[in-house]
XYZ file of C-alpha atoms in Angstrom:
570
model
C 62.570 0.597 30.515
C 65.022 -0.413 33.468
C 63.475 -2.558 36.046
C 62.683 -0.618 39.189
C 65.604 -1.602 41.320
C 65.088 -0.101 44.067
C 61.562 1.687 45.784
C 61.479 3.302 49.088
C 58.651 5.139 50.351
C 58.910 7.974 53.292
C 55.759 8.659 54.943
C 56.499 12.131 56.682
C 54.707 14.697 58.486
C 55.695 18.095 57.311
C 54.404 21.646 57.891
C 51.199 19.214 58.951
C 51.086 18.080 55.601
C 52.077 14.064 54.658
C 53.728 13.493 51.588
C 55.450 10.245 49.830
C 58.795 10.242 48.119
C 59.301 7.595 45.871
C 63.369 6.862 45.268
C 63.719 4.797 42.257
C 66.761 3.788 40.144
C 64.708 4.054 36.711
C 65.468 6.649 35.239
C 62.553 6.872 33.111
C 60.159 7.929 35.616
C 57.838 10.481 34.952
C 56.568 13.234 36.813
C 52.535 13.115 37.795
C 51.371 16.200 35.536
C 53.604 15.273 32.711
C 51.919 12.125 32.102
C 50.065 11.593 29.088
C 46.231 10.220 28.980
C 46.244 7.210 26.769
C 43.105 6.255 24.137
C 43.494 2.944 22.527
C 40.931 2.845 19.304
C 40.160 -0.331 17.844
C 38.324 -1.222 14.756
C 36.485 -4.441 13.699
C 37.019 -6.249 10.539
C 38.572 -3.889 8.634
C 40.887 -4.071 5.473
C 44.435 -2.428 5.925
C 43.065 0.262 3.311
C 39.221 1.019 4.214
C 40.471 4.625 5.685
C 41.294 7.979 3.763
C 44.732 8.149 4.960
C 45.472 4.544 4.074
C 44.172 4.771 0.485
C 40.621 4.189 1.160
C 37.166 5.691 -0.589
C 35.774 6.061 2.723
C 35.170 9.460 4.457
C 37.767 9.631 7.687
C 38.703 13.189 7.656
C 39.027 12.794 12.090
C 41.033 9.824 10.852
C 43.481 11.291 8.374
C 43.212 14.201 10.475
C 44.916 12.156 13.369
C 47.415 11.076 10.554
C 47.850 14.450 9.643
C 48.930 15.625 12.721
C 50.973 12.658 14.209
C 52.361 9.042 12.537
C 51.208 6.448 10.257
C 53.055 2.859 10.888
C 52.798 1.056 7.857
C 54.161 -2.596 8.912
C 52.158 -2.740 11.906
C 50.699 -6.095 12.781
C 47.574 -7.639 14.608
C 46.585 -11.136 15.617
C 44.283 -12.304 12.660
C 41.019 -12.937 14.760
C 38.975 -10.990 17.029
C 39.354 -11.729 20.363
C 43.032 -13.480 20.177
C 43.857 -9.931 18.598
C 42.076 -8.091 21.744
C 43.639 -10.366 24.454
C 46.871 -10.151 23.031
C 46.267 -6.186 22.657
C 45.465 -5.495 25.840
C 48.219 -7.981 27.468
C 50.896 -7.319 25.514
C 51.312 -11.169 25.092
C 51.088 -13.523 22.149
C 47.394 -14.897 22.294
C 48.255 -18.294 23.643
C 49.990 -16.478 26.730
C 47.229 -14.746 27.266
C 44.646 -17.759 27.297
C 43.308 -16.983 24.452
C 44.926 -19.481 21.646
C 41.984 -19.727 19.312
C 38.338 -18.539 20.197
C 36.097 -18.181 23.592
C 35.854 -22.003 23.814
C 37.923 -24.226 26.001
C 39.786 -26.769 24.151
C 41.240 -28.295 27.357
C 45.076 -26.939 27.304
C 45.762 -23.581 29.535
C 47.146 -21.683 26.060
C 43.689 -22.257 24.345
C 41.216 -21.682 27.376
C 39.282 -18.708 25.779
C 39.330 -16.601 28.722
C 42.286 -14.745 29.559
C 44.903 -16.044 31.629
C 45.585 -15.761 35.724
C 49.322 -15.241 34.833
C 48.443 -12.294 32.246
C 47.491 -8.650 33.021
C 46.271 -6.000 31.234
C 46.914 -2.485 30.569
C 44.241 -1.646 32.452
C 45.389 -2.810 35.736
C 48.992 -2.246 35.040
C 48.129 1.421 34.643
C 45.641 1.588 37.810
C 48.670 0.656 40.161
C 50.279 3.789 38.535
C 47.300 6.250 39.077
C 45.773 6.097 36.696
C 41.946 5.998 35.976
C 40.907 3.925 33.370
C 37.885 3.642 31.696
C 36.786 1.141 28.618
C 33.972 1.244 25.887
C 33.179 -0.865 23.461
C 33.662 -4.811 22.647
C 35.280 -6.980 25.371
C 35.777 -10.701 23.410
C 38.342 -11.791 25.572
C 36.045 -14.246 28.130
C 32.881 -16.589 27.429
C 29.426 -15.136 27.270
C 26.566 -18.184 27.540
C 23.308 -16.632 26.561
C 21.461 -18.755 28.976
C 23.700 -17.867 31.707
C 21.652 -14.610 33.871
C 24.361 -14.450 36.815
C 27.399 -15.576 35.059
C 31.081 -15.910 36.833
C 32.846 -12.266 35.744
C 36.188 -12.828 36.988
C 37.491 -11.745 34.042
C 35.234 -8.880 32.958
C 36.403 -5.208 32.571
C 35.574 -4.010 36.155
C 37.784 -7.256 37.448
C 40.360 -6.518 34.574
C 41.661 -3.018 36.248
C 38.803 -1.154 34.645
C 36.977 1.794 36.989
C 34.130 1.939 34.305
C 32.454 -0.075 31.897
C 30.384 0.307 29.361
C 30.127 -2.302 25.706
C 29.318 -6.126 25.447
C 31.220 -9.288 26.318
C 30.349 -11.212 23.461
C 32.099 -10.587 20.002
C 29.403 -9.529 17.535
C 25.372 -8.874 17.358
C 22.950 -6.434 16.469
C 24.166 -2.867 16.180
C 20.462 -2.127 17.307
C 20.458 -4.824 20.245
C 23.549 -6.091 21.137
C 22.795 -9.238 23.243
C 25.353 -8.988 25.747
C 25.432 -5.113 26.466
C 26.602 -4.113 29.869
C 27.169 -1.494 31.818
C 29.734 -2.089 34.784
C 29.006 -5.963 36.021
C 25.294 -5.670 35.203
C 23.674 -6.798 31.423
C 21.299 -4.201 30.381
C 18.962 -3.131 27.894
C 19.142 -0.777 25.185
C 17.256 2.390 25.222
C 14.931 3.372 22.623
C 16.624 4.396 19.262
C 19.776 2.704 20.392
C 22.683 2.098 17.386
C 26.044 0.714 19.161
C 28.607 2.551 17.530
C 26.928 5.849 18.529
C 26.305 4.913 22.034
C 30.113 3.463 22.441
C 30.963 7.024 21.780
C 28.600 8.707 23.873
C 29.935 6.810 26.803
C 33.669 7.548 25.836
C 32.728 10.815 25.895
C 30.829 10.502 29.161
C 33.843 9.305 30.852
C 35.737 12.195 29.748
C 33.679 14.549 30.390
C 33.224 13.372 34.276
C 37.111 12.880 34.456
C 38.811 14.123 37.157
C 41.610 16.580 35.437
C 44.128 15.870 37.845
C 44.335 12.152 37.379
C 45.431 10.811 33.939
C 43.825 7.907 32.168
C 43.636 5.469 30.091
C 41.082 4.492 27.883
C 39.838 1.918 25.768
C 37.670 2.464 22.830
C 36.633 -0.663 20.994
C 33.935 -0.548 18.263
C 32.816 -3.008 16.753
C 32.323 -0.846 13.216
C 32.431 -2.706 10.705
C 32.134 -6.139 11.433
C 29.030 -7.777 10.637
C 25.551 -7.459 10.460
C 26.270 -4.366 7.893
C 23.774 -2.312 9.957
C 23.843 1.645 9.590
C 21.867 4.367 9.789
C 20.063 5.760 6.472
C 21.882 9.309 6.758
C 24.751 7.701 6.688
C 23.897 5.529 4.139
C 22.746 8.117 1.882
C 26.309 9.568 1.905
C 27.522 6.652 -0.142
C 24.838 6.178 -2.759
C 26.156 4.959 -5.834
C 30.082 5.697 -4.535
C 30.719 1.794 -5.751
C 28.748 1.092 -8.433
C 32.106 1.016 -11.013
C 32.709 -2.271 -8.547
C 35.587 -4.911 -6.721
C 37.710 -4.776 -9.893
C 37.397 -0.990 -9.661
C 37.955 0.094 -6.486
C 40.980 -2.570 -5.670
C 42.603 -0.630 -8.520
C 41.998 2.904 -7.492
C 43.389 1.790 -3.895
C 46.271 0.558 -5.112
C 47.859 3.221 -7.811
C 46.482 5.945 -4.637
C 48.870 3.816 -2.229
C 51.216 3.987 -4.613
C 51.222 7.798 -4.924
C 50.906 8.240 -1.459
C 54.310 6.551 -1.074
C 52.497 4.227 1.790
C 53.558 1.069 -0.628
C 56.368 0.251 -2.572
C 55.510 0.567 -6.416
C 57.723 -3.217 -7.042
C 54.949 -4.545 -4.754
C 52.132 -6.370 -7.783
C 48.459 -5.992 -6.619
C 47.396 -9.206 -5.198
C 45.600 -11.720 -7.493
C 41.617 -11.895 -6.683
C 41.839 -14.782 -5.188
C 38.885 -17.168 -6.908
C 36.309 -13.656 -7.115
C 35.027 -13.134 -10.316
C 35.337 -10.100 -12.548
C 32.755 -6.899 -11.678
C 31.772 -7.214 -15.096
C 30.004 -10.720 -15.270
C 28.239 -10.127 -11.537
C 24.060 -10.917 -11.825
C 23.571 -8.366 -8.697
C 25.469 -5.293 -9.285
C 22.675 -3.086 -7.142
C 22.788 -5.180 -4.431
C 26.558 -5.649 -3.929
C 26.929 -1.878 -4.421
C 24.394 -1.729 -1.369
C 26.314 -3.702 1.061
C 29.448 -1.500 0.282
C 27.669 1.287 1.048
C 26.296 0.416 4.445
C 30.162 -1.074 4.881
C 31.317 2.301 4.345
C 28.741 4.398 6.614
C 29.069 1.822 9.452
C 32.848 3.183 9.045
C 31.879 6.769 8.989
C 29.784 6.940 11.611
C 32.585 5.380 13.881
C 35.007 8.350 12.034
C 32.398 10.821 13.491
C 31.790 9.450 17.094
C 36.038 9.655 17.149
C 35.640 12.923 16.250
C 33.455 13.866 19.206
C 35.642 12.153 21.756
C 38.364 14.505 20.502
C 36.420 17.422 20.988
C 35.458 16.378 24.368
C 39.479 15.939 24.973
C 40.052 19.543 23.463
C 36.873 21.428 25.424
C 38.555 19.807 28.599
C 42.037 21.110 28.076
C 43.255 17.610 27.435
C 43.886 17.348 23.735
C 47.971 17.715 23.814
C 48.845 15.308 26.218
C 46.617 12.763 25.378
C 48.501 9.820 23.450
C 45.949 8.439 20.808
C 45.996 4.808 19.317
C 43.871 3.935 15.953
C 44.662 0.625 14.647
C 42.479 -2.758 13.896
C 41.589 -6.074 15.098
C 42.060 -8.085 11.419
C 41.829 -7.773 8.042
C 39.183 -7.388 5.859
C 36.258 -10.521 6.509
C 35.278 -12.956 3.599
C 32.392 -14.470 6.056
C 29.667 -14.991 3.875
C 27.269 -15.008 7.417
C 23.703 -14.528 6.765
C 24.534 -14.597 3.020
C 21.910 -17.660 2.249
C 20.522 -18.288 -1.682
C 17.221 -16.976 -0.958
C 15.647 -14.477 1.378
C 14.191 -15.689 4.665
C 14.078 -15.300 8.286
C 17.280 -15.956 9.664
C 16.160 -19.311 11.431
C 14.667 -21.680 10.012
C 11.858 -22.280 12.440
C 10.799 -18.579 12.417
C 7.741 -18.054 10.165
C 8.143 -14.685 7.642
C 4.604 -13.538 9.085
C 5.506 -14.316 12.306
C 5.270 -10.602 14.812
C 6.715 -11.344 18.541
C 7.437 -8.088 19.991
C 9.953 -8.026 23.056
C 8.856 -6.581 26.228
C 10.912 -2.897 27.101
C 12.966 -4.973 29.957
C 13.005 -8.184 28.085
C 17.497 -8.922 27.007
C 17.663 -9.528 23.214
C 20.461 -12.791 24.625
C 21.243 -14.151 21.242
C 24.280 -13.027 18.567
C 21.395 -13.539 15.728
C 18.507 -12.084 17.245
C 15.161 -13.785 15.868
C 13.089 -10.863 16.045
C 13.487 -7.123 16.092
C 12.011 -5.646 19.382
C 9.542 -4.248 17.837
C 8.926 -7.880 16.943
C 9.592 -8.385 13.022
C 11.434 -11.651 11.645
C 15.287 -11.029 11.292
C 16.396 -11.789 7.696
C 19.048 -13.216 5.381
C 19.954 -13.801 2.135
C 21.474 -12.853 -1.034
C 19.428 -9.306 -2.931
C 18.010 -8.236 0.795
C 18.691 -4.465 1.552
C 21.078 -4.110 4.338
C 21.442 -1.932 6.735
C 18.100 -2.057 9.026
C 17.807 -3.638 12.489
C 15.543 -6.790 10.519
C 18.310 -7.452 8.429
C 21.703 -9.879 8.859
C 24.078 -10.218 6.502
C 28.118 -10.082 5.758
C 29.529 -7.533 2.428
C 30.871 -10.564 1.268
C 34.582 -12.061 -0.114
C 34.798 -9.471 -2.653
C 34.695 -6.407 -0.953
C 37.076 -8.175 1.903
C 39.558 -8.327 -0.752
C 39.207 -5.005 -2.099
C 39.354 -3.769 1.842
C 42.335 -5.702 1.862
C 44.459 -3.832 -1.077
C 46.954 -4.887 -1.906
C 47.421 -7.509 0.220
C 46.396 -11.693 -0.110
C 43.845 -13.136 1.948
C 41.637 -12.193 4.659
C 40.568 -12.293 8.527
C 41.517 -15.858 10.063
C 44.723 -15.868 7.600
C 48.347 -14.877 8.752
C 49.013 -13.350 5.051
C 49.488 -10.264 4.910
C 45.924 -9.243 4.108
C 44.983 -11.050 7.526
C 46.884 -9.137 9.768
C 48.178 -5.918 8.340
C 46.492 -3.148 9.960
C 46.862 0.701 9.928
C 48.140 2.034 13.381
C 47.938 5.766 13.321
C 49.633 7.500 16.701
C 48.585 11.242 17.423
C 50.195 12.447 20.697
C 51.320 17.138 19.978
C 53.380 17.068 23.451
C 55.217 14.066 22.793
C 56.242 13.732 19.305
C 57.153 16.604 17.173
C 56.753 14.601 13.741
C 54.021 14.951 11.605
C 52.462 13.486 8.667
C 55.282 11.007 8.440
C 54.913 7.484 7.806
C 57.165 4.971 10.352
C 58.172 1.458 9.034
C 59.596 -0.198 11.672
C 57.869 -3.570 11.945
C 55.849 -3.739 14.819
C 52.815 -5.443 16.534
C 50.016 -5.275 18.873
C 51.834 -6.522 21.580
C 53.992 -3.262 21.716
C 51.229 -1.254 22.884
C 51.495 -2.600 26.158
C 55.267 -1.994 26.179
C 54.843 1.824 25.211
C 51.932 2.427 27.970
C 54.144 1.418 30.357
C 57.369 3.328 28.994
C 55.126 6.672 28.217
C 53.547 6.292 31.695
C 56.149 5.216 33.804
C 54.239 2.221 35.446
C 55.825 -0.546 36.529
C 54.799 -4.030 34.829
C 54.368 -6.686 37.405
C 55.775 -9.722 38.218
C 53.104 -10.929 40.058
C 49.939 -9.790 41.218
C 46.723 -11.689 43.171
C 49.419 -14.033 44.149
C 50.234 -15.210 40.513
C 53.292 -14.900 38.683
C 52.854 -12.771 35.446
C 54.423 -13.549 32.529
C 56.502 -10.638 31.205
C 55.358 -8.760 28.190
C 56.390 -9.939 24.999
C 56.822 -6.662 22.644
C 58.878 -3.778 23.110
C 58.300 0.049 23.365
C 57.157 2.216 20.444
C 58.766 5.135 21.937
C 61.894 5.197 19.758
C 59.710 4.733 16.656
C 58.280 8.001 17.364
C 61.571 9.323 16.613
C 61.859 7.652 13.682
C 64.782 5.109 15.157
C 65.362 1.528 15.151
C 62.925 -0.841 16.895
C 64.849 -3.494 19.171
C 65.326 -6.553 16.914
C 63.565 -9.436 17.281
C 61.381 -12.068 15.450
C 56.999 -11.601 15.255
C 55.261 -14.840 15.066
C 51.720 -15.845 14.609
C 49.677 -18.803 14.694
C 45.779 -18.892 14.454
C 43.754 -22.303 13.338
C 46.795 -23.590 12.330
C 47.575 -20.842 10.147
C 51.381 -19.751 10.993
C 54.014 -16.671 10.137
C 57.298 -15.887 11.068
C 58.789 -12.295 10.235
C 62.302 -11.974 11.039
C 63.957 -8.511 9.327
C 62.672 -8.120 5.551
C 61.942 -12.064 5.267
C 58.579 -13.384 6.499
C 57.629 -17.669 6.452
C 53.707 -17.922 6.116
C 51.617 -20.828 5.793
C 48.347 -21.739 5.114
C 45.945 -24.338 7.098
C 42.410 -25.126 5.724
C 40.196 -28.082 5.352
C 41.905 -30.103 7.248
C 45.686 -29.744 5.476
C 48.827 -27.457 5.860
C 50.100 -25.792 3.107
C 53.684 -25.831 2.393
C 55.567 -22.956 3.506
C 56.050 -20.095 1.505
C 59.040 -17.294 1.694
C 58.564 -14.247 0.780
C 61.050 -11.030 0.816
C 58.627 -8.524 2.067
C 60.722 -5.188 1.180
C 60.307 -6.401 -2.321
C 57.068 -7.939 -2.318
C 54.919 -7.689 0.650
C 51.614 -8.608 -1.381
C 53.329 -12.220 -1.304
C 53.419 -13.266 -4.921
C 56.735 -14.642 -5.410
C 57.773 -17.351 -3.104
C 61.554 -17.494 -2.980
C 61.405 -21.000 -0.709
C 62.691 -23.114 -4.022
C 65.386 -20.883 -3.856
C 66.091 -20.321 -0.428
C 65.782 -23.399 1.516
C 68.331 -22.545 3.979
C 66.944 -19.568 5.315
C 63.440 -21.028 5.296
C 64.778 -24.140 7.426
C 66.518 -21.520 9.732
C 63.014 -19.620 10.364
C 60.744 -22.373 10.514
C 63.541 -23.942 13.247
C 62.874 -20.222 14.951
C 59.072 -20.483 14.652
C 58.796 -23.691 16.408
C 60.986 -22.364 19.102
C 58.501 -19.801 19.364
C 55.868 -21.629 19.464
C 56.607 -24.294 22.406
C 57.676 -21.122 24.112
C 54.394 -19.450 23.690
C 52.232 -22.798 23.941
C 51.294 -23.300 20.608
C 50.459 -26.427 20.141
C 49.296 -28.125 16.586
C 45.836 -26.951 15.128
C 42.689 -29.474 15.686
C 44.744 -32.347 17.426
C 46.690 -29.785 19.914
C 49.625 -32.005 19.821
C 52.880 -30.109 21.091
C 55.354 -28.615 18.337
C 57.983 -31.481 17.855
């Protein structure tokens, strides 16, 4: 969009009656009531194809409903890793220009504070200074939650973020049943009695909606945290998906893939990714049990599907369905955490005795991402063979099911291949774009979202604000997408623990940082091959030298700096 040029306000007195005229030179303005309301729906550690309309086993029909009805983007990208993923999101900045380089600690350098930056803003308030209301539910991530900390500094909490209304938790992950840092507004609270996160994150959405003031339009931000771990669910849910993965990994990957495949949302040259060190279904001791945690995987997922559901009936019973632009995408791949996952079953912490009952008083804050006990006072377990799903339990579904999440793709959450960061982005919006059920392929990432809020809504994205100078976004708009045209051309880039990607056109330079060494690049033609297993680097040094010269460009740009010794990019 053109920058505003030129804004001069009239304050006149007419007929009794004072109005404001706003002369601009942008000629992408948009008139007050033809605004659209904006949701933006985010995920949590989910595989690229978990959903129905991606090739998944899961029931989505809201989902592929959504999909039905508006686009599918099938190269979109995300950051790797929870919260550099939500502060870039909701910036529309590269993570380290945000603040938010690696994690919620403070490594000492302003790209990798863990707390978003002074010189970065977020939709939120971008859209506020438009008029717009916005409201947010869900998981925050994107500033540092101490447990022992009652009154802590919330500078950069939702309310002080642009947001009207608040309702989710600061920290990252917990308990579905008692989230340790669940707030409403600028206050912690305490769950209510039969409390399960995902529903109430939807009750609130829908809350907000309902209380809405028609004449306003807003934006809002819907973050659950379905279906990262603890694989917690409710039994009804549960019960839905009894037995649905018994046939196992090996299984499942392959009914994904040849369903992609028909659904013309992969290209058939592209090989389904090797497994990656998992063994086969076949020789696996605890069939029952693994079956188990894919099950509560997959109701965590359809219980979101539901609550998304109700927030678009809400939208429809208030006459807002149509011009409501709708977001679904994810925050990383598929996780291979093996949290809670310990040989044998036992309490959680070590010092906490099986027999041990320590119920928690009704006002008493659960302040802890592991709680030790349940409120009603009952150990919190681990272990390989326990039954997930309940509030006493605490474990991950585990590096297999990750990489059958991730089909087709290599690798996982953390990783910058393309099973780390590929994510479904599905875009429903009936008065602004007339397509649908098509798939778009333009590659794009998260930090475009901020670019199209401000193109659909007209706002006008700062250059500074509270005195600081902001740092202008870093994506473009989606808009022309929509109409299935050509995305301005530029390079993506990612960097996360020292794992780093470049994607510039059809060729994308990925490499791989663990235990304390960097693997060699690798090049890989992703029109051809996006599940990355044929590196063409031996035979196209020259183009990988150009691209790694443009990622380290990038890079000191964007305040990257090198992984554990944060040394500058030489």
């Amino acid at each position: 969009m053109k920058r505003i040029k030129l804004l001069i306000i009239l304050k006149t007195a007419l007929c009794g009656v004072a109005f404001m005229l706003f002369v601009s030179a942008c000629d992408t303005e948009k008139p007050q009531n033809s605004r659209p309301n904006i949701i933006l729906i985010m995920s949590d550690d989910m595989g690229y194809s978990d959903i129905g309309c991606y090739g998944g086993e899961i029931n989505t029909p809201i989902l592929d409903g959504l999909a039905q009805n508006g686009l599918r983007f099938t190269q979109f990208y995300n950051g790797a890793r929870c919260c550099p993923t939500r502060a870039s999101l909701i910036t529309g900045l590269y993570p380290h220009q945000s603040g938010v380089g690696h994690m919620m600690e403070n490594k000492g350098h302003d790209s990798y504070r863990g707390d978003l930056s002074e010189n970065a803003v977020t939709i939120a308030q971008v859209l506020k200074q438009a008029g717009y209301a916005t409201y947010m539910s869900g998981k925050w991530h994107v500033t540092p939650y101490d447990p022992e900390d009652e009154n802590p500094t919330k500078h950069n909490w939702p309310l002080q973020r642009g947001f009207d209304k608040f309702f989710g938790s600061i920290l990252g992950a917990g308990s579905f049943y008692d989230p340790p840092s669940l707030a409403r507004a600028n206050e912690y609270i305490v769950p209510s009695d039969g409390f399960y996160y995902t529903d109430a994150i939807t009750e609130n959405a829908v809350d907000f909606i309902n209380n809405h003031n028609g004449d306003q339009p807003f934006f809002m931000y819907l973050a659950y945290t379905a279906a990262h771990w603890p694989m917690h669910a409710k039994p009804e849910d549960i019960a839905k998906y009894k037995g649905r993965f018994d046939d196992g990994w090996d299984a499942l990957r392959q009914k994904k893939y040849e369903r992609m495949k028909e659904m013309g949302l992969i290209n058939p040259e592209w090989e389904l990714s090797e497994k990656d060190n998992i063994k086969d279904w076949e020789t696996e001791d605890r069939k029952a049990w693994y079956s188990s945690l894919m099950e509560v995987y997959a109701a965590m997922v359809d219980c979101m599907d539901q609550g998304i559901g109700k927030v678009m009936s809400s939208l429809d019973k208030n006459g807002m369905k149509d011009n409501t632009l709708v977001f679904f995408l994810q925050d990383n791949g598929g996780c291979a955490e093996q949290f809670g996952l310990f040989n044998e079953i036992r309490p959680y912490y070590k010092d906490v005795n099986a027999d041990d009952i320590k119920p928690m008083g009704k006002d008493e804050r659960q302040k802890e991402m592991v709680p030790r006990y349940t409120r009603d006072g009952r150990p919190v377990m681990g272990g390989k063979g326990l039954t997930p799903g309940a509030d006493d339990t605490y474990v991950a579904y585990d590096r297999p099911w990750a990489n059958a999440s991730n089909t087709p793709f290599r690798m996982y959450k953390h990783y910058v291949h393309e099973g780390g960061i590929s994510t479904p982005l599905i875009v429903y919006w009936p008065a602004g774009i007339k397509a649908k059920n098509e798939f778009r392929n333009q590659p794009s990432h998260i930090i475009d979202i901020m670019a199209t809020c401000v193109d659909v809504s007209g706002a006008v994205y700062p250059e500074w604000l509270n005195g600081n100078p902001i740092v202008p976004m870093a994506g473009v708009s989606l808009t022309p997408a929509f109409d299935n045209k050509e995305l301005e051309p530029r390079i993506i880039c990612w960097e996360h623990e020292g794992n780093k990607a470049i994607r510039v056109g059809n060729y994308k330079l990925v490499s791989r940082w663990e235990k304390g060494s960097e693997y060699n690049w690798e090049l890989y033609d992703m029109e051809t091959d996006r599940s990355e297993m044929h590196n063409l680097i031996e035979n196209m040094p020259e183009k990988a030298s150009e691209m790694e010269k443009r990622w380290k460009e990038w890079a000191r740009d964007t305040g990257v700096l090198t992984w554990k010794s944060f040394q500058p990019i030489e």
